[in-house]
Amino acid sequence: MNTINRISLIGAGNVATHLGKALKQAGYSIIQVFSRTQESASELAEILQCSYVTSLAEISTQADLYLVSVKDAVLEEILPAIGSKNPEALFVHTAGSVPMGIWEGKASRYGVLYPMQTFSKQQALSFQNLPFFIEANRQEDVPLLQKLAESTGAKAYEASSEQRKYLHLAAVFACNFSNQMYAISNKILQQHGLPFEAMFPLIDETARKVHQVSPVEAQTGPAKRNDRNVMDRHLNMLAEEPELAAMYEQISHSIHQFSSDKNK
Amino acid sequence: MNTINRISLIGAGNVATHLGKALKQAGYSIIQVFSRTQESASELAEILQCSYVTSLAEISTQADLYLVSVKDAVLEEILPAIGSKNPEALFVHTAGSVPMGIWEGKASRYGVLYPMQTFSKQQALSFQNLPFFIEANRQEDVPLLQKLAESTGAKAYEASSEQRKYLHLAAVFACNFSNQMYAISNKILQQHGLPFEAMFPLIDETARKVHQVSPVEAQTGPAKRNDRNVMDRHLNMLAEEPELAAMYEQISHSIHQFSSDKNK
C-alpha cells in the first residue's frame, strides 16, 4: 500500500508557503522546495528547514508526493519534467480551475488538492475546517489525500474537475469580487476624509449573516428596496467615476432581480 | 439643560426594532411606537412593552426625543406632522443618505443618528463598537446624541450631512454589493450541486483580512494576477448568464486597475 511521507513542494508562492507550513506542522517531511526564483525558493526553504533547487532537472526523485502550486500558465509547461521524476509517486496540483486530466500521460498516479481559501504570504492562517477539494485518478489515492488534508485540521471533500471549475468561479465572486467592493468603499471614504475602520462592523456582520440565512434573504439597502431616489443620488455622486457608476447600476439591478426571483 | 429620557419611535422596521431594543436595554424609556401598519406597530410595541399608534395625529406630545426610522420617501411626507408635536423636543432621523436640513423649518432642535450597520429584523445584533454617525443643528445636542449612542455600546462619530452621503454610498459597496457577490456565488454553487457552506471560511477570511491590510493589498485571484486564461474560461462558463459575465468582466477590470494604481 502507498503512503505519503516525503513531500516535494513545486512552487514557493502564497499557497505553497501556507501548505508547506501546515504539512510540516502535521508531521510530514518536506524534503525540497523548487522555485525558478532563487529568492522565493530560499526563503520558503528556510522557513521549512529543507533544501531548495531552482532548476527542474534538480528536483528530487525521492518524494512520495509532488505538490505543485504554481501559476496556471506555468503548470502545463513544467508538468512533463516533473511527472517523470518518480514513477511510483503521487502528483497533485492545487489549481482550482485546472482539470485533473492535465496530468494524463505525464504521471501514472495523479490528482488535485484544492484548498478553498485566499492566501496572502504575510498573513497567518488557520487550516481549521478549511475546505479542501480532492480528486485522484486512482480511487485508492483519494483517502491518502483526505488524510493529508485532514492532518492539517482541514475538511476534505471529493469534487470532480467539472465541479471544481465552478467552485473556483464561485470563489472569485465570494472572495475576490467582494474584496473589490471593500476596495471601492475604501476609496470613496478616503476621498472624503472618513476612516475605513468605520466599515469593519458592517463588513463583519455582512459576512456573519450568511452563515445563518441565504445571501438573498440577508440583503438590505436601496437596491433591494428598489429605492430609485437613493440610487439616483448615489449615481450622481459617482458622476466623475463612470466605471464605478456603471458597476453600481449593474450590481443594483442584479440585487433587485435576485430579490424578485425569490419572491416569485 | 436638555436631557433625553422619553423616546417616541417613529417607524417599526429593521432599524427601529434594533434601536428600540438597544435603547430600552440601555435604560431609556420608549413611550410609544408609531407605524402605519398595525401589525408592525403592535409587534414592536409588544417587544418594547409600550403602546403603539397607527395615525400621525395620535403620536405623543410627551417625548424628549422623536427617533424617525422610516423609508426615505416616507420621511419627507411625515416630517411636518411630527416636528410640531413638541417644540422643546429633539427630532432625529436615521437615514444615511438624507441631509439633516430636511428638518429645517419643521422643528427647532433636530439632527441625525445614523447607525452604520445592516439590520435584519430576525437577526440578533451586538451594538458593541457599532459606528453611529451624529449630526445636530444645535451643537449642545451633539453630546446628548453621543451619550445616547454610547449607552448602547456603540461608538459615536460626528459627521456632516455631506460626509454621511458618502458613508452611505461606501456602505452600499461594502455591504449590499459584497453580499450580492455572495448571492451570485451561492447561485453558481447550487446550480452544480455544491454546498454554499464551503465558502464560509473564504468569506470570513476575506472580511477578516481587511482589518489588517488594505483591500487592495489583500486582493488575490485571477484578475489581480491578470491571468487571462482563467478569466476567459470563467467567462465561457457564464456564457448563459450574460449579466453575470458582464459583471465578471467589469469587476475584474476594476481589480486590475486598482492594483496597477497602487503600484504606480
Short mmCIF file of C-alpha atoms in Angstrom, two decimals:
data_model
loop_
_atom_site.label_atom_id
_atom_site.label_comp_id
_atom_site.label_asym_id
_atom_site.label_seq_id
_atom_site.Cartn_x
_atom_site.Cartn_y
_atom_site.Cartn_z
CA MET A 1 0.00 0.00 0.00
CA ASN A 2 1.17 3.50 -0.78
CA THR A 3 1.77 6.04 1.93
CA ILE A 4 2.80 9.66 1.90
CA ASN A 5 5.65 10.87 3.99
CA ARG A 6 8.20 12.73 1.90
CA ILE A 7 6.87 15.74 0.04
CA SER A 8 8.49 17.83 -2.66
CA LEU A 9 6.97 21.30 -2.95
CA ILE A 10 6.93 22.64 -6.50
CA GLY A 11 6.35 26.38 -6.24
CA ALA A 12 7.05 28.87 -3.45
CA GLY A 13 4.12 31.29 -3.72
CA ASN A 14 1.32 32.00 -1.24
CA VAL A 15 -0.39 28.61 -1.50
CA ALA A 16 2.86 26.61 -1.41
CA THR A 17 4.02 28.59 1.63
CA HIS A 18 0.86 28.03 3.68
CA LEU A 19 0.50 24.39 2.64
CA GLY A 20 4.16 23.67 3.28
CA LYS A 21 3.99 25.11 6.80
CA ALA A 22 0.75 23.29 7.65
CA LEU A 23 2.01 19.93 6.34
CA LYS A 24 5.33 20.24 8.11
CA GLN A 25 3.49 21.01 11.33
CA ALA A 26 1.27 17.97 10.73
CA GLY A 27 4.40 15.80 10.71
CA TYR A 28 5.05 15.33 7.00
CA SER A 29 8.61 15.60 5.82
CA ILE A 30 9.09 18.41 3.29
CA ILE A 31 12.26 17.31 1.55
CA GLN A 32 12.70 20.09 -1.01
CA VAL A 33 11.32 23.32 -2.41
CA PHE A 34 11.51 24.17 -6.10
CA SER A 35 11.07 27.67 -7.48
CA ARG A 36 12.65 29.28 -10.50
CA THR A 37 13.12 32.40 -8.41
CA GLN A 38 16.11 31.88 -6.13
CA GLU A 39 14.79 34.37 -3.57
CA SER A 40 11.39 32.71 -3.19
CA ALA A 41 12.91 29.24 -3.12
CA SER A 42 15.48 30.03 -0.45
CA GLU A 43 13.00 32.00 1.65
CA LEU A 44 10.49 29.15 1.83
CA ALA A 45 13.23 26.52 2.25
CA GLU A 46 14.48 28.44 5.27
CA ILE A 47 11.00 28.52 6.81
CA LEU A 48 10.56 24.78 6.21
CA GLN A 49 14.18 23.95 7.08
CA CYS A 50 14.74 21.97 3.88
CA SER A 51 16.84 22.28 0.74
CA TYR A 52 15.81 24.13 -2.38
CA VAL A 53 16.51 23.96 -6.10
CA THR A 54 15.85 26.41 -8.92
CA SER A 55 16.13 24.13 -11.96
CA LEU A 56 13.64 21.42 -12.88
CA ALA A 57 16.47 18.96 -13.51
CA GLU A 58 17.46 19.10 -9.84
CA ILE A 59 14.05 18.22 -8.42
CA SER A 60 14.39 15.20 -6.17
CA THR A 61 13.37 11.73 -7.38
CA GLN A 62 12.80 10.62 -3.78
CA ALA A 63 9.42 12.18 -2.88
CA ASP A 64 6.19 10.24 -2.27
CA LEU A 65 4.14 13.28 -3.18
CA TYR A 66 4.91 16.13 -5.54
CA LEU A 67 2.71 19.06 -4.58
CA VAL A 68 2.56 21.56 -7.42
CA SER A 69 1.45 25.13 -6.61
CA VAL A 70 2.48 27.35 -9.47
CA LYS A 71 0.69 29.81 -11.76
CA ASP A 72 -1.76 28.07 -14.08
CA ALA A 73 0.23 29.12 -17.14
CA VAL A 74 3.44 27.64 -15.73
CA LEU A 75 1.72 24.41 -14.74
CA GLU A 76 1.32 22.94 -18.22
CA GLU A 77 4.83 23.90 -19.14
CA ILE A 78 6.60 22.12 -16.28
CA LEU A 79 4.39 19.03 -15.93
CA PRO A 80 6.33 16.68 -18.22
CA ALA A 81 9.60 17.40 -16.42
CA ILE A 82 8.02 16.76 -13.03
CA GLY A 83 5.81 13.77 -13.77
CA SER A 84 8.78 11.65 -14.80
CA LYS A 85 10.70 12.22 -11.56
CA ASN A 86 9.38 9.15 -9.78
CA PRO A 87 7.03 6.67 -11.48
CA GLU A 88 5.75 5.41 -8.09
CA ALA A 89 4.91 8.82 -6.65
CA LEU A 90 1.65 10.76 -6.48
CA PHE A 91 1.49 14.07 -8.34
CA VAL A 92 -1.09 16.70 -7.42
CA HIS A 93 -1.68 20.31 -8.28
CA THR A 94 -3.61 22.86 -6.24
CA ALA A 95 -5.23 24.93 -9.02
CA GLY A 96 -8.98 25.39 -8.77
CA SER A 97 -9.64 25.90 -12.43
CA VAL A 98 -7.24 23.36 -13.97
CA PRO A 99 -8.70 19.89 -14.66
CA MET A 100 -7.06 16.79 -13.22
CA GLY A 101 -6.68 15.45 -16.78
CA ILE A 102 -3.79 17.79 -17.36
CA TRP A 103 -1.62 15.08 -15.70
CA GLU A 104 -2.73 12.36 -18.12
CA GLY A 105 0.24 10.74 -19.83
CA LYS A 106 2.63 12.72 -17.61
CA ALA A 107 2.30 10.57 -14.48
CA SER A 108 0.55 7.35 -13.51
CA ARG A 109 -0.79 8.42 -10.09
CA TYR A 110 -2.12 11.94 -10.01
CA GLY A 111 -4.80 14.22 -8.66
CA VAL A 112 -5.81 17.58 -7.30
CA LEU A 113 -5.80 19.07 -3.81
CA TYR A 114 -7.64 22.39 -3.98
CA PRO A 115 -7.76 24.46 -0.79
CA MET A 116 -10.67 26.89 -0.86
CA GLN A 117 -9.07 29.92 0.73
CA THR A 118 -7.46 33.25 -0.07
CA PHE A 119 -3.80 33.01 0.79
CA SER A 120 -1.57 36.01 1.45
CA LYS A 121 2.04 35.24 2.23
CA GLN A 122 2.33 37.65 5.14
CA GLN A 123 -0.94 36.63 6.86
CA ALA A 124 -1.01 33.73 9.30
CA LEU A 125 -3.92 31.42 8.59
CA SER A 126 -5.78 28.69 10.40
CA PHE A 127 -6.40 25.48 8.45
CA GLN A 128 -9.13 24.51 10.92
CA ASN A 129 -12.21 23.49 8.90
CA LEU A 130 -10.75 24.90 5.72
CA PRO A 131 -12.39 23.07 2.80
CA PHE A 132 -10.04 21.03 0.60
CA PHE A 133 -11.48 19.62 -2.61
CA ILE A 134 -9.85 16.38 -3.64
CA GLU A 135 -9.70 14.32 -6.80
CA ALA A 136 -7.44 11.43 -7.85
CA ASN A 137 -7.23 9.26 -10.95
CA ARG A 138 -6.85 6.13 -8.80
CA GLN A 139 -9.62 5.84 -6.24
CA GLU A 140 -7.12 4.34 -3.71
CA ASP A 141 -5.29 7.65 -3.61
CA VAL A 142 -8.35 9.63 -2.50
CA PRO A 143 -8.06 8.51 1.17
CA LEU A 144 -4.34 9.34 1.15
CA LEU A 145 -5.10 12.89 0.09
CA GLN A 146 -8.01 13.08 2.53
CA LYS A 147 -5.75 12.03 5.37
CA LEU A 148 -3.16 14.57 4.29
CA ALA A 149 -5.73 17.38 4.19
CA GLU A 150 -7.35 16.40 7.49
CA SER A 151 -3.98 16.16 9.24
CA THR A 152 -3.78 19.96 8.93
CA GLY A 153 -7.21 20.44 10.52
CA ALA A 154 -8.87 21.00 7.14
CA LYS A 155 -12.12 19.44 5.94
CA ALA A 156 -11.81 17.17 2.90
CA TYR A 157 -14.49 16.95 0.20
CA GLU A 158 -14.34 14.99 -3.05
CA ALA A 159 -15.13 17.08 -6.14
CA SER A 160 -14.83 16.32 -9.84
CA SER A 161 -12.81 18.58 -12.14
CA GLU A 162 -16.09 19.88 -13.55
CA GLN A 163 -17.38 20.80 -10.08
CA ARG A 164 -14.07 22.34 -9.12
CA LYS A 165 -14.25 24.71 -12.09
CA TYR A 166 -17.49 26.09 -10.68
CA LEU A 167 -16.12 26.13 -7.14
CA HIS A 168 -13.32 28.34 -8.32
CA LEU A 169 -15.69 30.63 -10.21
CA ALA A 170 -17.93 30.86 -7.13
CA ALA A 171 -14.88 31.65 -5.00
CA VAL A 172 -13.88 34.51 -7.30
CA PHE A 173 -17.27 36.11 -6.64
CA ALA A 174 -17.36 35.38 -2.88
CA CYS A 175 -13.77 36.44 -2.25
CA ASN A 176 -12.03 38.49 -4.94
CA PHE A 177 -15.12 40.40 -6.03
CA SER A 178 -16.47 41.07 -2.54
CA ASN A 179 -12.96 42.27 -1.62
CA GLN A 180 -13.07 44.65 -4.58
CA MET A 181 -16.31 46.06 -3.16
CA TYR A 182 -14.35 46.75 0.05
CA ALA A 183 -11.61 48.40 -2.04
CA ILE A 184 -14.11 50.71 -3.75
CA SER A 185 -15.69 51.51 -0.39
CA ASN A 186 -12.26 52.37 1.00
CA LYS A 187 -11.52 54.62 -1.97
CA ILE A 188 -14.78 56.56 -1.53
CA LEU A 189 -14.12 57.02 2.20
CA GLN A 190 -10.52 58.16 1.69
CA GLN A 191 -11.68 60.75 -0.84
CA HIS A 192 -13.93 62.25 1.86
CA GLY A 193 -11.68 62.07 4.90
CA LEU A 194 -13.53 59.17 6.51
CA PRO A 195 -11.95 56.14 8.23
CA PHE A 196 -12.30 52.71 6.57
CA GLU A 197 -12.36 51.22 10.11
CA ALA A 198 -15.92 52.51 10.41
CA MET A 199 -16.88 49.82 7.88
CA PHE A 200 -15.49 46.87 9.86
CA PRO A 201 -18.62 46.08 11.91
CA LEU A 202 -20.68 46.27 8.72
CA ILE A 203 -18.28 44.07 6.74
CA ASP A 204 -18.09 41.53 9.58
CA GLU A 205 -21.84 41.41 10.07
CA THR A 206 -22.45 41.03 6.32
CA ALA A 207 -20.10 38.02 6.29
CA ARG A 208 -21.53 36.57 9.52
CA LYS A 209 -25.17 36.83 8.45
CA VAL A 210 -24.86 34.45 5.51
CA HIS A 211 -23.80 31.65 7.87
CA GLN A 212 -27.40 31.70 9.07
CA VAL A 213 -29.61 32.97 6.24
CA SER A 214 -29.10 32.87 2.49
CA PRO A 215 -27.46 35.95 0.94
CA VAL A 216 -30.70 36.84 -0.87
CA GLU A 217 -32.60 36.78 2.43
CA ALA A 218 -29.83 38.71 4.16
CA GLN A 219 -29.84 41.51 1.60
CA THR A 220 -30.76 45.08 2.64
CA GLY A 221 -30.30 48.56 1.18
CA PRO A 222 -31.63 50.77 -1.61
CA ALA A 223 -31.34 48.24 -4.46
CA LYS A 224 -33.24 45.58 -2.51
CA ARG A 225 -35.99 48.12 -1.70
CA ASN A 226 -35.76 49.43 -5.28
CA ASP A 227 -35.42 52.92 -3.76
CA ARG A 228 -34.81 54.84 -7.00
CA ASN A 229 -34.36 58.20 -5.18
CA VAL A 230 -31.38 56.97 -3.20
CA MET A 231 -29.91 55.08 -6.14
CA ASP A 232 -30.12 58.17 -8.38
CA ARG A 233 -28.42 60.30 -5.73
CA HIS A 234 -25.64 57.72 -5.47
CA LEU A 235 -25.21 57.62 -9.24
CA ASN A 236 -24.90 61.42 -9.27
CA MET A 237 -22.21 61.19 -6.61
CA LEU A 238 -20.29 58.79 -8.87
CA ALA A 239 -20.64 61.02 -11.94
CA GLU A 240 -16.88 61.55 -12.12
CA GLU A 241 -16.20 57.81 -11.87
CA PRO A 242 -18.17 56.40 -14.83
CA GLU A 243 -16.80 52.87 -14.28
CA LEU A 244 -17.97 52.82 -10.68
CA ALA A 245 -21.32 54.29 -11.68
CA ALA A 246 -21.79 51.55 -14.29
CA MET A 247 -20.89 48.94 -11.70
CA TYR A 248 -23.33 50.47 -9.20
CA GLU A 249 -26.13 50.30 -11.76
CA GLN A 250 -25.32 46.74 -12.77
CA ILE A 251 -24.99 45.25 -9.29
CA SER A 252 -28.10 47.10 -8.05
CA HIS A 253 -30.03 45.63 -10.95
CA SER A 254 -28.74 42.17 -10.10
CA ILE A 255 -29.79 42.59 -6.44
CA HIS A 256 -33.27 43.62 -7.46
CA GLN A 257 -33.53 40.71 -9.89
CA PHE A 258 -32.40 38.08 -7.33
CA SER A 259 -34.86 39.51 -4.82
CA SER A 260 -37.73 39.38 -7.35
CA ASP A 261 -36.82 35.80 -8.37
CA LYS A 262 -37.01 34.76 -4.73
CA ASN A 263 -40.49 36.21 -4.34
CA LYS A 264 -41.86 34.55 -7.46
CA MET B 1 -30.15 71.80 30.19
CA ASN B 2 -31.96 69.34 27.99
CA THR B 3 -31.87 65.64 28.70
CA ILE B 4 -33.27 62.65 26.90
CA ASN B 5 -35.32 60.08 28.70
CA ARG B 6 -38.65 59.51 26.95
CA ILE B 7 -38.37 58.35 23.36
CA SER B 8 -41.06 58.07 20.71
CA LEU B 9 -40.13 55.63 17.95
CA ILE B 10 -41.47 56.65 14.54
CA GLY B 11 -41.28 53.57 12.34
CA ALA B 12 -41.23 49.87 13.16
CA GLY B 13 -38.88 48.44 10.54
CA ASN B 14 -35.49 46.75 10.96
CA VAL B 15 -33.60 49.81 12.18
CA ALA B 16 -36.37 50.97 14.55
CA THR B 17 -36.63 47.48 16.01
CA HIS B 18 -32.92 47.08 16.75
CA LEU B 19 -32.53 50.66 18.01
CA GLY B 20 -35.63 50.42 20.17
CA LYS B 21 -34.42 47.23 21.83
CA ALA B 22 -30.91 48.59 22.41
CA LEU B 23 -32.15 51.89 23.86
CA LYS B 24 -34.67 50.20 26.12
CA GLN B 25 -31.92 47.92 27.39
CA ALA B 26 -29.72 50.98 27.98
CA GLY B 27 -32.40 52.35 30.30
CA TYR B 28 -34.24 54.82 28.09
CA SER B 29 -38.00 54.87 28.28
CA ILE B 30 -39.64 54.04 24.97
CA ILE B 31 -43.07 55.56 25.40
CA GLN B 32 -44.68 54.79 22.06
CA VAL B 33 -44.24 53.18 18.64
CA PHE B 34 -45.78 54.63 15.51
CA SER B 35 -46.25 52.70 12.29
CA ARG B 36 -48.95 52.99 9.67
CA THR B 37 -49.03 49.21 9.54
CA GLN B 38 -50.97 47.92 12.55
CA GLU B 39 -49.14 44.60 12.50
CA SER B 40 -45.64 46.11 12.57
CA ALA B 41 -46.65 48.68 15.19
CA SER B 42 -48.19 46.16 17.57
CA GLU B 43 -45.39 43.65 17.10
CA LEU B 44 -42.68 46.12 18.04
CA ALA B 45 -44.77 47.65 20.85
CA GLU B 46 -45.10 44.19 22.35
CA ILE B 47 -41.34 43.64 22.23
CA LEU B 48 -40.73 47.04 23.84
CA GLN B 49 -43.69 46.77 26.21
CA CYS B 50 -45.09 50.15 25.23
CA SER B 51 -48.18 51.50 23.48
CA TYR B 52 -48.49 51.97 19.74
CA VAL B 53 -50.42 54.20 17.35
CA THR B 54 -51.08 53.98 13.62
CA SER B 55 -52.10 57.55 12.82
CA LEU B 56 -49.80 60.58 12.89
CA ALA B 57 -52.38 62.57 14.86
CA GLU B 58 -52.05 60.17 17.79
CA ILE B 59 -48.28 60.48 18.18
CA SER B 60 -47.48 61.54 21.73
CA THR B 61 -46.54 65.14 22.52
CA GLN B 62 -44.63 63.99 25.61
CA ALA B 63 -41.37 62.62 24.20
CA ASP B 64 -37.92 64.20 24.67
CA LEU B 65 -36.66 62.54 21.53
CA TYR B 66 -38.52 61.55 18.36
CA LEU B 67 -36.46 58.89 16.60
CA VAL B 68 -37.61 58.59 13.00
CA SER B 69 -36.68 55.38 11.11
CA VAL B 70 -38.90 55.16 8.07
CA LYS B 71 -38.30 54.73 4.34
CA ASP B 72 -36.60 57.78 2.82
CA ALA B 73 -39.64 58.50 0.64
CA VAL B 74 -41.98 58.48 3.65
CA LEU B 75 -39.67 60.70 5.68
CA GLU B 76 -40.33 63.97 3.84
CA GLU B 77 -44.01 63.31 3.81
CA ILE B 78 -44.48 62.87 7.56
CA LEU B 79 -41.94 65.40 8.86
CA PRO B 80 -44.29 68.39 9.27
CA ALA B 81 -46.80 66.35 11.28
CA ILE B 82 -44.08 65.06 13.60
CA GLY B 83 -41.92 68.17 14.04
CA SER B 84 -44.83 70.12 15.55
CA LYS B 85 -45.57 67.54 18.27
CA ASN B 86 -43.36 69.10 20.89
CA PRO B 87 -41.47 72.36 20.30
CA GLU B 88 -38.97 71.53 23.09
CA ALA B 89 -38.07 68.07 21.85
CA LEU B 90 -35.20 66.80 19.72
CA PHE B 91 -36.06 65.25 16.36
CA VAL B 92 -33.64 62.91 14.61
CA HIS B 93 -33.80 60.60 11.64
CA THR B 94 -31.58 57.58 10.97
CA ALA B 95 -31.27 57.75 7.17
CA GLY B 96 -27.74 57.67 5.80
CA SER B 97 -28.44 59.49 2.59
CA VAL B 98 -30.92 62.15 3.78
CA PRO B 99 -29.38 65.51 4.80
CA MET B 100 -30.08 66.97 8.24
CA GLY B 101 -31.52 70.08 6.55
CA ILE B 102 -34.68 68.19 5.74
CA TRP B 103 -35.84 69.14 9.28
CA GLU B 104 -35.32 72.86 8.72
CA GLY B 105 -38.48 74.82 9.46
CA LYS B 106 -40.17 71.64 10.74
CA ALA B 107 -38.56 71.58 14.19
CA SER B 108 -36.20 73.79 16.17
CA ARG B 109 -33.90 71.09 17.60
CA TYR B 110 -33.05 68.39 15.14
CA GLY B 111 -30.34 66.09 13.88
CA VAL B 112 -29.30 62.71 12.54
CA LEU B 113 -28.28 59.47 14.23
CA TYR B 114 -27.00 57.13 11.53
CA PRO B 115 -26.02 53.62 12.62
CA MET B 116 -23.61 52.07 10.15
CA GLN B 117 -24.89 48.51 10.08
CA THR B 118 -27.03 46.10 8.09
CA PHE B 119 -30.14 45.36 10.11
CA SER B 120 -32.31 42.30 9.60
CA LYS B 121 -35.33 42.03 11.86
CA GLN B 122 -34.87 38.37 12.68
CA GLN B 123 -31.13 38.58 13.42
CA ALA B 124 -29.89 39.46 16.88
CA LEU B 125 -27.16 42.06 16.73
CA SER B 126 -24.49 43.43 19.03
CA PHE B 127 -24.22 47.21 19.26
CA GLN B 128 -20.71 46.87 20.71
CA ASN B 129 -18.42 49.24 18.77
CA LEU B 130 -21.05 49.81 16.11
CA PRO B 131 -20.29 53.18 14.48
CA PHE B 132 -23.03 55.82 14.88
CA PHE B 133 -22.63 59.00 12.85
CA ILE B 134 -24.14 62.01 14.57
CA GLU B 135 -25.14 65.50 13.50
CA ALA B 136 -27.28 68.16 15.20
CA ASN B 137 -28.30 71.70 14.28
CA ARG B 138 -27.54 72.90 17.83
CA GLN B 139 -24.03 71.94 18.90
CA GLU B 140 -25.33 71.38 22.51
CA ASP B 141 -27.39 68.44 21.26
CA VAL B 142 -24.38 66.57 19.87
CA PRO B 143 -23.25 65.29 23.31
CA LEU B 144 -26.82 64.17 24.09
CA LEU B 145 -26.88 62.04 20.96
CA GLN B 146 -23.34 60.82 21.64
CA LYS B 147 -24.36 59.72 25.12
CA LEU B 148 -27.45 58.01 23.73
CA ALA B 149 -25.40 56.12 21.12
CA GLU B 150 -22.63 55.18 23.55
CA SER B 151 -25.14 53.93 26.13
CA THR B 152 -25.87 51.04 23.74
CA GLY B 153 -22.17 50.13 23.48
CA ALA B 154 -21.87 51.87 20.10
CA LYS B 155 -19.07 54.21 19.01
CA ALA B 156 -20.15 57.78 18.22
CA TYR B 157 -18.55 59.86 15.46
CA GLU B 158 -19.59 63.30 14.26
CA ALA B 159 -20.15 63.55 10.52
CA SER B 160 -21.60 66.27 8.34
CA SER B 161 -24.53 65.59 6.02
CA GLU B 162 -22.10 65.75 3.10
CA GLN B 163 -19.79 63.14 4.67
CA ARG B 164 -22.75 60.94 5.59
CA LYS B 165 -23.85 60.79 1.95
CA TYR B 166 -20.51 59.25 1.09
CA LEU B 167 -20.56 56.98 4.13
CA HIS B 168 -23.83 55.58 2.91
CA LEU B 169 -22.52 55.11 -0.62
CA ALA B 170 -19.41 53.40 0.75
CA ALA B 171 -21.62 51.17 2.90
CA VAL B 172 -23.66 50.10 -0.13
CA PHE B 173 -20.45 48.82 -1.73
CA ALA B 174 -19.02 47.23 1.43
CA CYS B 175 -22.26 45.58 2.48
CA ASN B 176 -25.04 45.32 -0.10
CA PHE B 177 -22.74 44.78 -3.06
CA SER B 178 -20.38 42.35 -1.35
CA ASN B 179 -23.47 40.46 -0.17
CA GLN B 180 -24.66 40.28 -3.79
CA MET B 181 -21.29 38.69 -4.66
CA TYR B 182 -22.13 36.04 -2.04
CA ALA B 183 -25.57 35.62 -3.61
CA ILE B 184 -24.10 35.04 -7.06
CA SER B 185 -21.56 32.62 -5.59
CA ASN B 186 -24.41 30.73 -3.91
CA LYS B 187 -26.37 30.57 -7.16
CA ILE B 188 -23.40 29.13 -9.08
CA LEU B 189 -22.80 26.51 -6.37
CA GLN B 190 -26.46 25.49 -6.20
CA GLN B 191 -26.55 25.01 -9.95
CA HIS B 192 -23.71 22.49 -9.62
CA GLY B 193 -24.75 20.60 -6.50
CA LEU B 194 -22.15 22.20 -4.25
CA PRO B 195 -22.67 23.44 -0.68
CA PHE B 196 -22.51 27.20 -0.01
CA GLU B 197 -21.08 26.33 3.44
CA ALA B 198 -17.81 25.52 1.70
CA MET B 199 -17.45 29.27 1.07
CA PHE B 200 -17.73 30.33 4.73
CA PRO B 201 -14.02 30.12 5.63
CA LEU B 202 -13.20 32.05 2.47
CA ILE B 203 -15.86 34.70 3.12
CA ASP B 204 -14.77 35.08 6.74
CA GLU B 205 -11.09 35.31 5.90
CA THR B 206 -11.77 37.89 3.16
CA ALA B 207 -13.62 40.05 5.71
CA ARG B 208 -11.01 39.47 8.44
CA LYS B 209 -8.02 40.31 6.26
CA VAL B 210 -9.04 43.91 5.60
CA HIS B 211 -8.89 44.66 9.33
CA GLN B 212 -5.13 44.33 8.95
CA VAL B 213 -4.18 45.22 5.38
CA SER B 214 -5.92 47.45 2.85
CA PRO B 215 -8.34 45.69 0.47
CA VAL B 216 -6.04 46.40 -2.49
CA GLU B 217 -3.13 44.74 -0.68
CA ALA B 218 -5.35 41.84 0.41
CA GLN B 219 -6.54 41.10 -3.12
CA THR B 220 -5.73 37.72 -4.74
CA GLY B 221 -7.07 35.74 -7.69
CA PRO B 222 -7.02 35.75 -11.49
CA ALA B 223 -7.97 39.42 -12.01
CA LYS B 224 -5.23 40.64 -9.67
CA ARG B 225 -2.69 38.41 -11.49
CA ASN B 226 -4.26 39.45 -14.83
CA ASP B 227 -4.47 35.73 -15.63
CA ARG B 228 -6.36 36.00 -18.92
CA ASN B 229 -6.54 32.19 -19.39
CA VAL B 230 -8.51 31.68 -16.20
CA MET B 231 -10.69 34.75 -16.76
CA ASP B 232 -11.59 33.61 -20.28
CA ARG B 233 -12.53 30.14 -19.01
CA HIS B 234 -14.73 31.76 -16.34
CA LEU B 235 -16.41 33.99 -18.92
CA ASN B 236 -17.15 30.92 -21.05
CA MET B 237 -18.73 29.23 -18.05
CA LEU B 238 -21.00 32.27 -17.66
CA ALA B 239 -22.00 32.31 -21.34
CA GLU B 240 -25.61 31.57 -20.49
CA GLU B 241 -25.74 34.35 -17.91
CA PRO B 242 -24.73 37.44 -19.93
CA GLU B 243 -25.42 39.79 -17.00
CA LEU B 244 -23.09 37.86 -14.71
CA ALA B 245 -20.48 37.65 -17.46
CA ALA B 246 -20.61 41.43 -17.93
CA MET B 247 -20.26 41.91 -14.18
CA TYR B 248 -17.33 39.47 -14.06
CA GLU B 249 -15.57 41.44 -16.80
CA GLN B 250 -16.24 44.80 -15.19
CA ILE B 251 -15.20 43.92 -11.65
CA SER B 252 -12.09 42.08 -12.88
CA HIS B 253 -11.11 45.16 -14.82
CA SER B 254 -11.62 47.30 -11.72
CA ILE B 255 -9.45 44.95 -9.64
CA HIS B 256 -6.67 45.12 -12.18
CA GLN B 257 -6.91 48.90 -12.34
CA PHE B 258 -6.79 49.38 -8.55
CA SER B 259 -3.82 47.06 -8.36
CA SER B 260 -1.97 48.97 -11.13
CA ASP B 261 -2.75 52.33 -9.48
CA LYS B 262 -1.23 51.05 -6.25
CA ASN B 263 1.99 50.08 -7.99
CA LYS B 264 2.40 53.41 -9.77
#
